[in-house]
Every structure is written in structure tokens, then in C-alpha cells.
Amino acid sequence: MILSIFNKIPIRTSRTNNLLYNSFISSFFKIFSISVSFILVPLCLKAVTAKEYGIILTITSIVNWISFFDVGIGNGLRNKLGKCIAENKQELAKKYVSTAYFFITLIFLGVLVIYSCLAPFINWYSFLNLRLVDVHNLNQCMYVIIALFIVRFILQLINVILLADQKSYLSDSILPISSFITLIVIYIFYTLNIISFYIIIFCICGVPVLLLMIYTVILFRTRYKWLSPKRSYLDYKLKNDLLGLGFQFFLLQLIAVIILSTSNFLIANLYTMQDVTTFNIVSKYYGSTLLAFNILLTPLWGAYTNAWYQKDYKWIKNTIIKMTLINILLLFGSVILFYLYAPVLKLWLGNVIYVTPIFVVSLIMYNFQIGFNDVFSYFLNGIGNIKLQLYAAVFGGIVNIPLTIYLAKNTDWGIATICIANILCMIPSSLILSIQSYHILKSKMAEKVTADLTTV
């Protein structure tokens, strides 16, 4: 049904066909990834306690915060490389890739050195509101996990190259394959009866690093041999090109971390670790519609960049309209999930996790709002016009945590306060993103019509 909507777009172009191809292949990988993740949850809950699983979820989400330390170089490269590919500037593309790899490696190694110096003074037990009996050697465990994530973020630049080249289906294959390998390894340890908290968390953090390393080596020896990072292509002058736009992306990433990635940490401190597990399981169930939407969204950033520099504004407008309609259709899909909740949870986990209606409604609306914002932010990010959304995001980021704490302490909404606070904080972004996109496209399409008439 979703693909049939795209079939009705008035003008079918090679860009649209590429988008559909990416989406079709990506859909297979995303469905596979979702299936694996759904199987992994009950397996982990059999292997460790709900509290230990909540600790695993909280730790991995916190360590993900390290990603914003790349000061937006990844997203800066995505736009610059996408422009080079659209304009067939291969020499400049090589320089951008080599320069990005050099600086992101330098930055993340610096982060590891800084953390190594601070590690003896950081008490993760206090930070996560845990006791020594909950998990042993947590501080040492965190050092290894952070080191793994740092290597992962350096290697993830291969994803940026794939997305800039509109090969999102290859990028989307990495997560499901690593998840499947993780599932197999954890299952083997489980059947051997030697499974533990540490084995699970090291598998979850380590397998993606290994797979990214394999992808990087293979792609730079085959498809992207011409882009393979070399010292001779390192150009310090391009640093400002990457960091100028990249720094704005860095701030957006930082705000996204505050609004979207602190949920587990807040729940762990405001409620309990068991609530972290409940929140993630229910979010995973209702988030399946958002994951489905991301299948179509992922290749759009690069496609918008390509269309923008080729002045195909009509294609951009039509695509935004279609994506908005699809997001609305998926909202109705969430309503269907509501009625299927009990039987699906019973089949999935063997028991039903009962949650309040306000949490379910807030979670559905939260997912819809993320989808709505992404429809427009992917376009604005793709053309590098992000100042206004940055201002709105900064406001939301400042308000988010205090608002969440206030609602948690002054209402009886429970973990629904996380979603409600996020929704309220993202309202300014929703308004600004949609209005700005409308005015930009209206202005550019008018300019193009005038230019075409002048040429005639």
C-alpha cells in the first residue's frame, strides 16, 4: 500500500526509482531487524533478570551520547559528499572523505584519552542509582564498553558515505546482520548455560564494531576504492567546510540526545530499572510503525540533496506531501496495534505487560510527532538549512529534563511523563520545520518558473 502511493507521484524520475529501490531493499532488512530484535528481548529476559536487562538498556543508551562528540562531521560529510556526487566532483569528494576520517578519528581518540583520565573519579553506581550487588565491576565494564563505542563511531563513517551516495539499502543491512549475529552468539551461550550480564552487553556492543570493520574494509577495496581514505588527500582547508555546517548538526545531535536518548536514564532515576525494561518493550512494540516509516525516510536525505542541486523542486514538494500522508496512515496503524497488544505480547513474551492508557496514547502521539518532524527535517538537513530548527531544538533541549522531572513529581502519569514532556518540547520544532519548508519550496519554485519564462 505504501509503495502504491509513490506510484501515483505525477512524474517518475530515476531519482524516484532509486528511492523506491532503496526503500524496497531496506524494507527487507528493517523487517528482518525488527524480527531479530523482538526475538532478542525474551531471550535476554530469560538469561538475566528484568532489572539487569534494564541496566543493559540504560548503559547502551547513555554510551550512545558519545556520538555527539563528532561535532557533526558525519552529517557535514553527508551533505558535502552528496553535493560532490550530484555535481560529479570526484577529486573534491576524495578530499572530503579523507579529511573527515582524519578529524573524526582525532576527536574520538581524544575523547578516549579524556575519559581514561577521568575514569578513576567516576562512580557509575551513583550515576545509575545502582548498588554494588546489582552488578559487579561496573566501572571497569563501562570503560571497555565506551572504548568499543568510540571505535564504532569512527567506523560508522562508512554509513555516511553509503547514505550520501543514495545506497541506504547497504547501510540498512549492517544493523540487522549484526543483530542476527548477536542473537546467535547470545543463544549459544544461553544453551551452554554460561550466559551472564557481561556476555550480553559485550555482545550487543562488540558485534556491530566487528561488522562495521568488515564492511569498511570490503567497500573501500571494491565499490568505494576511489574514495578510500589516504593521507595524500587530507586537506586541512576543508576542515571549516565540514565543521561549519557540521557544528550546527552537532548542536542538533546534542539536543536530540537530550530529548530522545535520556529516557532510560531519567526513568532509572525517577522510577525503577524494571520500568526501564517496561518502557523499552512497549516502545519497541508501538515503535514498529515509526521503524516502518524510517524505511522510506532514510534514503530521502541524500535524495533531497541531489534534487536540490539539480533544481528539481517539484520532486521534493511531491515527496514531502506523500511522506506526510504515509505518516498519517501509520498513525491509524498504531490504533490497530493497540487492539492487538494483549495477544501479541502474550505470543511474544509469554505474558502481557499492563500499562496505563495515558502512556499508550502519549507513546503513539510521540511516534507520530517524530515522524512528522522527520518529514521536514530530512529535507532541511539535506539542503543544509538548519538554523531555525536549531533554535527550536535548543529551546526544547533546555526545557526537556526540567519539565520531565516536574511532571514526574507532580503528576501520577508514571512513565508516560517521558513521552508527554518530549511531545511538548518538540511542538516548536514541528511548527517551524513545516512552515519553513513550505516557504523555501514556494520561493524556489517561483524563482524557477520565472527563470524558465525568461529563458523562453
PDB file of C-alpha atoms in Angstrom, residues 220-383:
ATOM      1  CA  PHE A 220      36.959   0.553   0.363  1.00  0.00           C
ATOM      2  CA  ARG A 221      38.545  -2.293  -1.595  1.00  0.00           C
ATOM      3  CA  THR A 222      35.644  -2.611  -4.045  1.00  0.00           C
ATOM      4  CA  ARG A 223      32.799  -0.148  -4.672  1.00  0.00           C
ATOM      5  CA  TYR A 224      34.453   2.828  -2.971  1.00  0.00           C
ATOM      6  CA  LYS A 225      38.075   2.134  -3.761  1.00  0.00           C
ATOM      7  CA  TRP A 226      38.207   5.576  -5.384  1.00  0.00           C
ATOM      8  CA  LEU A 227      37.090   7.140  -2.077  1.00  0.00           C
ATOM      9  CA  SER A 228      39.408   5.139   0.172  1.00  0.00           C
ATOM     10  CA  PRO A 229      40.948   7.495   2.786  1.00  0.00           C
ATOM     11  CA  LYS A 230      44.530   8.420   2.009  1.00  0.00           C
ATOM     12  CA  ARG A 231      46.938  10.801   3.663  1.00  0.00           C
ATOM     13  CA  SER A 232      47.651  12.428   0.293  1.00  0.00           C
ATOM     14  CA  TYR A 233      44.002  13.536   0.062  1.00  0.00           C
ATOM     15  CA  LEU A 234      43.945  15.074   3.531  1.00  0.00           C
ATOM     16  CA  ASP A 235      43.091  18.758   3.118  1.00  0.00           C
ATOM     17  CA  TYR A 236      43.108  20.889   6.268  1.00  0.00           C
ATOM     18  CA  LYS A 237      41.367  23.704   4.377  1.00  0.00           C
ATOM     19  CA  LEU A 238      38.226  21.581   4.135  1.00  0.00           C
ATOM     20  CA  LYS A 239      38.016  21.319   7.913  1.00  0.00           C
ATOM     21  CA  ASN A 240      35.967  24.501   8.105  1.00  0.00           C
ATOM     22  CA  ASP A 241      33.616  23.254   5.369  1.00  0.00           C
ATOM     23  CA  LEU A 242      32.905  20.126   7.382  1.00  0.00           C
ATOM     24  CA  LEU A 243      32.854  21.800  10.797  1.00  0.00           C
ATOM     25  CA  GLY A 244      30.951  24.927   9.724  1.00  0.00           C
ATOM     26  CA  LEU A 245      27.810  23.088   8.708  1.00  0.00           C
ATOM     27  CA  GLY A 246      28.811  20.178  10.892  1.00  0.00           C
ATOM     28  CA  PHE A 247      28.795  22.245  14.096  1.00  0.00           C
ATOM     29  CA  GLN A 248      25.142  23.100  13.548  1.00  0.00           C
ATOM     30  CA  PHE A 249      24.426  19.403  13.101  1.00  0.00           C
ATOM     31  CA  PHE A 250      26.438  18.774  16.258  1.00  0.00           C
ATOM     32  CA  LEU A 251      24.115  21.028  18.244  1.00  0.00           C
ATOM     33  CA  LEU A 252      21.076  19.306  16.739  1.00  0.00           C
ATOM     34  CA  GLN A 253      22.554  15.931  17.674  1.00  0.00           C
ATOM     35  CA  LEU A 254      23.166  17.151  21.197  1.00  0.00           C
ATOM     36  CA  ILE A 255      19.550  18.299  21.536  1.00  0.00           C
ATOM     37  CA  ALA A 256      18.343  15.007  20.060  1.00  0.00           C
ATOM     38  CA  VAL A 257      20.363  13.187  22.723  1.00  0.00           C
ATOM     39  CA  ILE A 258      18.723  15.265  25.453  1.00  0.00           C
ATOM     40  CA  ILE A 259      15.179  14.811  24.133  1.00  0.00           C
ATOM     41  CA  LEU A 260      15.295  11.307  22.663  1.00  0.00           C
ATOM     42  CA  SER A 261      18.126   9.427  24.378  1.00  0.00           C
ATOM     43  CA  THR A 262      17.874  10.365  28.056  1.00  0.00           C
ATOM     44  CA  SER A 263      14.612   8.491  28.589  1.00  0.00           C
ATOM     45  CA  ASN A 264      16.234   5.378  30.083  1.00  0.00           C
ATOM     46  CA  PHE A 265      18.458   7.442  32.371  1.00  0.00           C
ATOM     47  CA  LEU A 266      15.515   9.543  33.602  1.00  0.00           C
ATOM     48  CA  ILE A 267      13.301   6.515  34.182  1.00  0.00           C
ATOM     49  CA  ALA A 268      16.115   4.762  36.067  1.00  0.00           C
ATOM     50  CA  ASN A 269      16.456   7.742  38.410  1.00  0.00           C
ATOM     51  CA  LEU A 270      12.810   8.861  38.655  1.00  0.00           C
ATOM     52  CA  TYR A 271      11.263   5.385  38.720  1.00  0.00           C
ATOM     53  CA  THR A 272      12.933   1.935  38.660  1.00  0.00           C
ATOM     54  CA  MET A 273      15.125  -0.231  36.413  1.00  0.00           C
ATOM     55  CA  GLN A 274      12.141  -2.526  35.880  1.00  0.00           C
ATOM     56  CA  ASP A 275      10.294   0.490  34.465  1.00  0.00           C
ATOM     57  CA  VAL A 276      13.174   0.956  32.006  1.00  0.00           C
ATOM     58  CA  THR A 277      12.506  -2.547  30.715  1.00  0.00           C
ATOM     59  CA  THR A 278       8.743  -1.921  30.526  1.00  0.00           C
ATOM     60  CA  PHE A 279       9.222   1.385  28.717  1.00  0.00           C
ATOM     61  CA  ASN A 280      11.554  -0.144  26.147  1.00  0.00           C
ATOM     62  CA  ILE A 281       9.412  -3.218  25.475  1.00  0.00           C
ATOM     63  CA  VAL A 282       6.211  -1.215  24.963  1.00  0.00           C
ATOM     64  CA  SER A 283       8.096   1.432  22.956  1.00  0.00           C
ATOM     65  CA  LYS A 284       9.533  -1.294  20.743  1.00  0.00           C
ATOM     66  CA  TYR A 285       6.042  -2.670  20.089  1.00  0.00           C
ATOM     67  CA  TYR A 286       4.368   0.631  19.219  1.00  0.00           C
ATOM     68  CA  GLY A 287       7.535   1.959  17.584  1.00  0.00           C
ATOM     69  CA  SER A 288       7.232  -0.614  14.809  1.00  0.00           C
ATOM     70  CA  THR A 289       5.175   1.899  12.789  1.00  0.00           C
ATOM     71  CA  LEU A 290       7.923   4.506  13.130  1.00  0.00           C
ATOM     72  CA  LEU A 291      10.515   1.931  12.090  1.00  0.00           C
ATOM     73  CA  ALA A 292       8.406   1.173   9.021  1.00  0.00           C
ATOM     74  CA  PHE A 293       8.294   4.885   8.235  1.00  0.00           C
ATOM     75  CA  ASN A 294      12.063   5.127   8.562  1.00  0.00           C
ATOM     76  CA  ILE A 295      12.389   2.620   5.735  1.00  0.00           C
ATOM     77  CA  LEU A 296      11.188   5.362   3.389  1.00  0.00           C
ATOM     78  CA  LEU A 297      12.785   8.262   5.256  1.00  0.00           C
ATOM     79  CA  THR A 298      16.378   7.003   5.350  1.00  0.00           C
ATOM     80  CA  PRO A 299      17.231   7.446   1.639  1.00  0.00           C
ATOM     81  CA  LEU A 300      15.491  10.835   1.443  1.00  0.00           C
ATOM     82  CA  TRP A 301      18.303  12.957   2.923  1.00  0.00           C
ATOM     83  CA  GLY A 302      20.677  12.120   0.078  1.00  0.00           C
ATOM     84  CA  ALA A 303      17.846  12.259  -2.471  1.00  0.00           C
ATOM     85  CA  TYR A 304      16.863  15.756  -1.325  1.00  0.00           C
ATOM     86  CA  THR A 305      20.485  16.921  -1.579  1.00  0.00           C
ATOM     87  CA  ASN A 306      20.693  15.548  -5.106  1.00  0.00           C
ATOM     88  CA  ALA A 307      17.344  17.057  -6.148  1.00  0.00           C
ATOM     89  CA  TRP A 308      18.147  20.449  -4.594  1.00  0.00           C
ATOM     90  CA  TYR A 309      21.390  20.948  -6.523  1.00  0.00           C
ATOM     91  CA  GLN A 310      19.684  19.789  -9.697  1.00  0.00           C
ATOM     92  CA  LYS A 311      16.814  22.260  -9.032  1.00  0.00           C
ATOM     93  CA  ASP A 312      14.139  19.556  -9.037  1.00  0.00           C
ATOM     94  CA  TYR A 313      11.922  21.371  -6.532  1.00  0.00           C
ATOM     95  CA  LYS A 314       8.714  19.796  -7.799  1.00  0.00           C
ATOM     96  CA  TRP A 315      10.001  16.325  -6.954  1.00  0.00           C
ATOM     97  CA  ILE A 316      10.881  17.491  -3.439  1.00  0.00           C
ATOM     98  CA  LYS A 317       7.433  19.000  -2.899  1.00  0.00           C
ATOM     99  CA  ASN A 318       5.615  15.882  -4.154  1.00  0.00           C
ATOM    100  CA  THR A 319       7.753  13.626  -1.990  1.00  0.00           C
ATOM    101  CA  ILE A 320       7.120  15.672   1.168  1.00  0.00           C
ATOM    102  CA  ILE A 321       3.363  15.557   0.547  1.00  0.00           C
ATOM    103  CA  LYS A 322       3.411  11.796   0.040  1.00  0.00           C
ATOM    104  CA  MET A 323       5.537  11.198   3.142  1.00  0.00           C
ATOM    105  CA  THR A 324       3.160  13.306   5.244  1.00  0.00           C
ATOM    106  CA  LEU A 325       0.202  11.228   4.054  1.00  0.00           C
ATOM    107  CA  ILE A 326       2.045   7.982   4.787  1.00  0.00           C
ATOM    108  CA  ASN A 327       2.798   9.175   8.329  1.00  0.00           C
ATOM    109  CA  ILE A 328      -0.915   9.781   8.868  1.00  0.00           C
ATOM    110  CA  LEU A 329      -1.717   6.286   7.557  1.00  0.00           C
ATOM    111  CA  LEU A 330       0.773   4.809  10.003  1.00  0.00           C
ATOM    112  CA  LEU A 331      -0.996   6.651  12.837  1.00  0.00           C
ATOM    113  CA  PHE A 332      -4.038   4.519  12.073  1.00  0.00           C
ATOM    114  CA  GLY A 333      -1.697   1.529  12.060  1.00  0.00           C
ATOM    115  CA  SER A 334      -0.813   2.350  15.678  1.00  0.00           C
ATOM    116  CA  VAL A 335      -4.512   2.193  16.577  1.00  0.00           C
ATOM    117  CA  ILE A 336      -4.629  -1.346  15.143  1.00  0.00           C
ATOM    118  CA  LEU A 337      -1.575  -2.228  17.254  1.00  0.00           C
ATOM    119  CA  PHE A 338      -3.489  -1.014  20.308  1.00  0.00           C
ATOM    120  CA  TYR A 339      -6.215  -3.617  19.804  1.00  0.00           C
ATOM    121  CA  LEU A 340      -3.667  -6.358  19.072  1.00  0.00           C
ATOM    122  CA  TYR A 341      -1.485  -5.504  22.080  1.00  0.00           C
ATOM    123  CA  ALA A 342      -2.548  -8.257  24.504  1.00  0.00           C
ATOM    124  CA  PRO A 343      -2.422 -11.240  22.102  1.00  0.00           C
ATOM    125  CA  VAL A 344       0.847 -10.067  20.513  1.00  0.00           C
ATOM    126  CA  LEU A 345       2.566  -9.569  23.899  1.00  0.00           C
ATOM    127  CA  LYS A 346       1.290 -12.944  25.061  1.00  0.00           C
ATOM    128  CA  LEU A 347       2.733 -14.590  21.947  1.00  0.00           C
ATOM    129  CA  TRP A 348       5.954 -12.552  22.088  1.00  0.00           C
ATOM    130  CA  LEU A 349       6.915 -12.628  25.774  1.00  0.00           C
ATOM    131  CA  GLY A 350       4.593 -15.278  27.179  1.00  0.00           C
ATOM    132  CA  ASN A 351       2.828 -12.711  29.341  1.00  0.00           C
ATOM    133  CA  VAL A 352       1.156  -9.305  28.988  1.00  0.00           C
ATOM    134  CA  ILE A 353       2.790  -6.170  30.415  1.00  0.00           C
ATOM    135  CA  TYR A 354      -0.087  -3.948  31.503  1.00  0.00           C
ATOM    136  CA  VAL A 355       0.443  -0.218  31.085  1.00  0.00           C
ATOM    137  CA  THR A 356      -1.801   2.801  31.586  1.00  0.00           C
ATOM    138  CA  PRO A 357      -3.911   4.150  28.698  1.00  0.00           C
ATOM    139  CA  ILE A 358      -2.269   7.571  29.022  1.00  0.00           C
ATOM    140  CA  PHE A 359       1.146   6.005  28.414  1.00  0.00           C
ATOM    141  CA  VAL A 360      -0.086   4.213  25.289  1.00  0.00           C
ATOM    142  CA  VAL A 361      -1.761   7.331  23.841  1.00  0.00           C
ATOM    143  CA  SER A 362       1.235   9.546  24.610  1.00  0.00           C
ATOM    144  CA  LEU A 363       3.608   6.982  23.071  1.00  0.00           C
ATOM    145  CA  ILE A 364       1.546   6.754  19.863  1.00  0.00           C
ATOM    146  CA  MET A 365       1.395  10.542  19.519  1.00  0.00           C
ATOM    147  CA  TYR A 366       5.099  10.831  20.324  1.00  0.00           C
ATOM    148  CA  ASN A 367       5.981   8.430  17.494  1.00  0.00           C
ATOM    149  CA  PHE A 368       3.675  10.309  15.115  1.00  0.00           C
ATOM    150  CA  GLN A 369       5.281  13.627  16.014  1.00  0.00           C
ATOM    151  CA  ILE A 370       8.792  12.262  15.441  1.00  0.00           C
ATOM    152  CA  GLY A 371       7.669  11.050  12.010  1.00  0.00           C
ATOM    153  CA  PHE A 372       6.064  14.414  11.227  1.00  0.00           C
ATOM    154  CA  ASN A 373       9.201  16.326  12.196  1.00  0.00           C
ATOM    155  CA  ASP A 374      11.456  13.958  10.262  1.00  0.00           C
ATOM    156  CA  VAL A 375       9.486  14.512   7.037  1.00  0.00           C
ATOM    157  CA  PHE A 376      10.611  18.143   7.022  1.00  0.00           C
ATOM    158  CA  SER A 377      13.930  17.892   8.868  1.00  0.00           C
ATOM    159  CA  TYR A 378      15.286  15.401   6.323  1.00  0.00           C
ATOM    160  CA  PHE A 379      14.617  17.968   3.594  1.00  0.00           C
ATOM    161  CA  LEU A 380      16.106  20.901   5.526  1.00  0.00           C
ATOM    162  CA  ASN A 381      19.093  18.818   6.644  1.00  0.00           C
ATOM    163  CA  GLY A 382      19.629  17.645   3.086  1.00  0.00           C
ATOM    164  CA  ILE A 383      19.946  21.231   1.825  1.00  0.00           C
TER     165      ILE A 383
END
